[in-house]
XYZ file of C-alpha atoms in Angstrom:
194
model
C -17.219 -20.248 -28.315
C -14.149 -20.353 -31.307
C -14.743 -22.849 -34.045
C -11.226 -21.932 -35.873
C -7.871 -21.546 -35.567
C -7.162 -17.535 -34.694
C -3.902 -18.653 -37.328
C -4.595 -20.355 -39.847
C -8.305 -20.992 -40.032
C -7.830 -25.020 -39.042
C -11.108 -25.927 -37.452
C -9.324 -28.807 -36.698
C -8.956 -27.028 -33.388
C -9.320 -28.124 -29.506
C -10.141 -26.177 -26.436
C -7.779 -26.949 -23.428
C -8.336 -26.282 -19.970
C -5.118 -25.266 -18.208
C -3.332 -23.539 -14.699
C -0.639 -20.729 -14.742
C 1.113 -20.650 -11.722
C 1.390 -17.270 -10.424
C 4.397 -16.392 -7.782
C 3.455 -14.782 -4.815
C 6.404 -13.314 -3.099
C 7.274 -15.057 0.492
C 4.327 -16.865 0.237
C 2.472 -19.559 -1.188
C 1.907 -19.215 -5.347
C -1.735 -19.251 -6.755
C -2.856 -20.952 -9.255
C -5.162 -19.275 -12.081
C -7.331 -21.028 -14.457
C -6.938 -20.501 -18.276
C -8.246 -21.911 -21.888
C -6.043 -22.418 -24.239
C -6.776 -22.779 -27.868
C -4.871 -25.461 -29.546
C -4.414 -26.064 -33.360
C -3.693 -29.296 -34.206
C -2.876 -28.149 -37.782
C -0.548 -25.544 -37.530
C 0.456 -26.382 -33.866
C -0.397 -22.792 -32.393
C -1.312 -22.222 -28.362
C -3.539 -19.251 -28.467
C -4.727 -18.300 -24.805
C -8.282 -17.277 -25.003
C -9.629 -16.438 -21.368
C -8.725 -17.146 -18.136
C -9.964 -16.004 -14.742
C -11.058 -12.432 -14.435
C -8.027 -10.053 -13.046
C -10.076 -8.994 -10.000
C -10.544 -12.885 -8.939
C -7.045 -13.624 -9.319
C -5.620 -10.207 -7.623
C -8.124 -11.137 -4.886
C -6.535 -14.796 -3.874
C -3.150 -13.270 -4.385
C -4.110 -10.601 -1.913
C -5.202 -13.195 -0.026
C -1.984 -15.602 -0.279
C 0.150 -12.546 0.947
C -2.091 -11.721 3.761
C -1.813 -15.876 4.734
C 1.909 -14.913 4.702
C 2.061 -12.438 7.279
C 2.171 -14.944 10.214
C 4.511 -17.125 8.866
C 6.853 -13.837 7.933
C 6.595 -12.457 11.258
C 7.460 -15.558 13.436
C 10.318 -15.644 11.428
C 11.663 -12.164 12.658
C 10.329 -13.686 16.419
C 12.968 -16.240 15.613
C 15.749 -13.914 14.673
C 15.184 -12.832 18.788
C 12.757 -9.667 17.914
C 9.944 -9.493 19.902
C 6.426 -7.993 18.712
C 6.472 -5.338 21.601
C 9.889 -4.512 20.652
C 9.189 -4.394 16.585
C 6.307 -2.233 17.418
C 8.195 0.173 19.334
C 11.298 0.713 16.641
C 8.495 0.732 14.207
C 6.413 3.259 16.394
C 3.553 0.584 15.579
C 0.389 0.970 17.869
C 0.354 -1.513 20.858
C -0.879 -5.126 19.788
C -0.370 -4.421 16.401
C 1.809 -6.909 15.354
C -0.535 -9.808 17.331
C -3.924 -8.600 15.049
C -1.210 -8.868 12.048
C -0.910 -12.551 13.419
C -4.529 -13.121 13.379
C -4.990 -11.798 9.749
C -6.787 -9.072 11.040
C -6.188 -5.158 9.662
C -3.193 -6.946 7.502
C -3.097 -4.287 4.676
C -0.856 -4.000 1.743
C 1.606 -1.676 3.998
C 1.426 -4.425 6.643
C 2.706 -6.911 4.127
C 5.425 -4.656 2.303
C 6.751 -4.515 6.348
C 6.315 -8.058 7.135
C 8.444 -8.518 4.316
C 11.163 -6.121 4.444
C 11.561 -7.102 7.939
C 11.624 -10.914 7.949
C 14.235 -10.526 5.239
C 16.592 -8.350 7.304
C 15.163 -8.621 10.453
C 18.265 -5.856 11.373
C 16.275 -3.043 9.893
C 14.481 -3.189 13.627
C 18.135 -2.045 14.772
C 17.969 0.600 12.123
C 14.748 1.988 13.702
C 15.632 1.740 17.075
C 18.562 4.102 16.317
C 16.317 6.252 14.270
C 17.183 5.629 11.082
C 20.602 7.039 11.380
C 21.883 6.762 7.533
C 25.471 6.143 9.052
C 24.299 3.284 11.352
C 21.872 1.409 9.252
C 25.027 0.854 6.544
C 27.049 -0.524 8.924
C 24.694 -2.359 11.210
C 23.337 -4.120 8.092
C 26.665 -4.663 6.751
C 27.839 -6.361 9.590
C 25.103 -8.572 9.786
C 24.888 -9.494 6.351
C 28.710 -10.255 6.428
C 28.195 -12.239 10.263
C 25.313 -14.503 8.340
C 27.544 -15.063 5.886
C 30.291 -16.256 7.586
C 28.111 -18.691 9.635
C 27.277 -20.584 6.415
C 31.231 -20.557 5.429
C 33.820 -20.925 7.192
C 36.536 -19.811 4.639
C 35.016 -16.272 4.501
C 36.650 -13.590 5.882
C 35.946 -9.662 6.441
C 37.594 -6.246 6.537
C 36.939 -3.000 7.282
C 38.835 -0.031 6.403
C 38.568 2.896 7.926
C 40.345 6.097 7.343
C 40.030 10.024 6.646
C 39.111 9.448 2.935
C 36.706 6.881 2.546
C 35.197 3.507 4.444
C 35.246 0.351 2.677
C 34.022 -3.573 3.931
C 33.912 -6.266 2.716
C 33.893 -10.057 2.207
C 36.868 -12.147 0.936
C 36.449 -15.912 0.000
C 39.807 -18.382 -0.117
C 39.896 -21.511 -2.217
C 41.987 -23.463 0.208
C 41.075 -21.975 3.625
C 43.948 -23.781 5.510
C 47.060 -22.422 2.901
C 45.107 -18.677 2.483
C 47.407 -18.966 -0.710
C 44.873 -17.916 -3.480
C 42.469 -15.259 -2.432
C 39.034 -14.899 -5.201
C 36.650 -12.106 -3.965
C 32.966 -14.340 -3.555
C 30.545 -13.637 -6.150
C 27.792 -13.243 -4.076
C 29.454 -10.368 -2.087
C 31.916 -8.190 -3.706
C 33.623 -5.762 -1.410
C 32.003 -2.554 -1.620
C 33.410 1.055 -1.095
C 30.539 2.649 0.350
C 30.497 6.046 2.654
C 29.496 5.006 6.437
């Protein structure tokens, strides 16, 4: 056990137990227990030890696995059934159901659940055979539709010429008069090959 401050060699120290919050994407955070040496003379806080990385990583993985049913339920609420997801993504029948029950949940299942819960329209892309042009257009259209549903002042535009295709959204300061147009900071017009 430590008896002196590692910074100033003072014996006027206290060992404090504390917790650190570790973020797990799209899941509940995990608490990690840590020990800190606090020096009352130089006011240093030195991290001494904490729970083993294996224990913490195991809890992070458990939280991620626990989040899968909630993520998949969110996809179902967007109109995509389990069987439709399985067909589109080439998964074996009942795979989604097993994941929802907490069995056979791999790192790939966690990642796929996260992606599809954030962008359920990826299912449309899979159903279209992962055609890149279709994927870009479908995701852009769905994203614009989502933004327009939240903010009625948003207007979308699509430009299709022989030279290039462009799409984006514009938000107006005064939606009634549309006098001053201003590009939205969260989704500026994007030039892209579609």
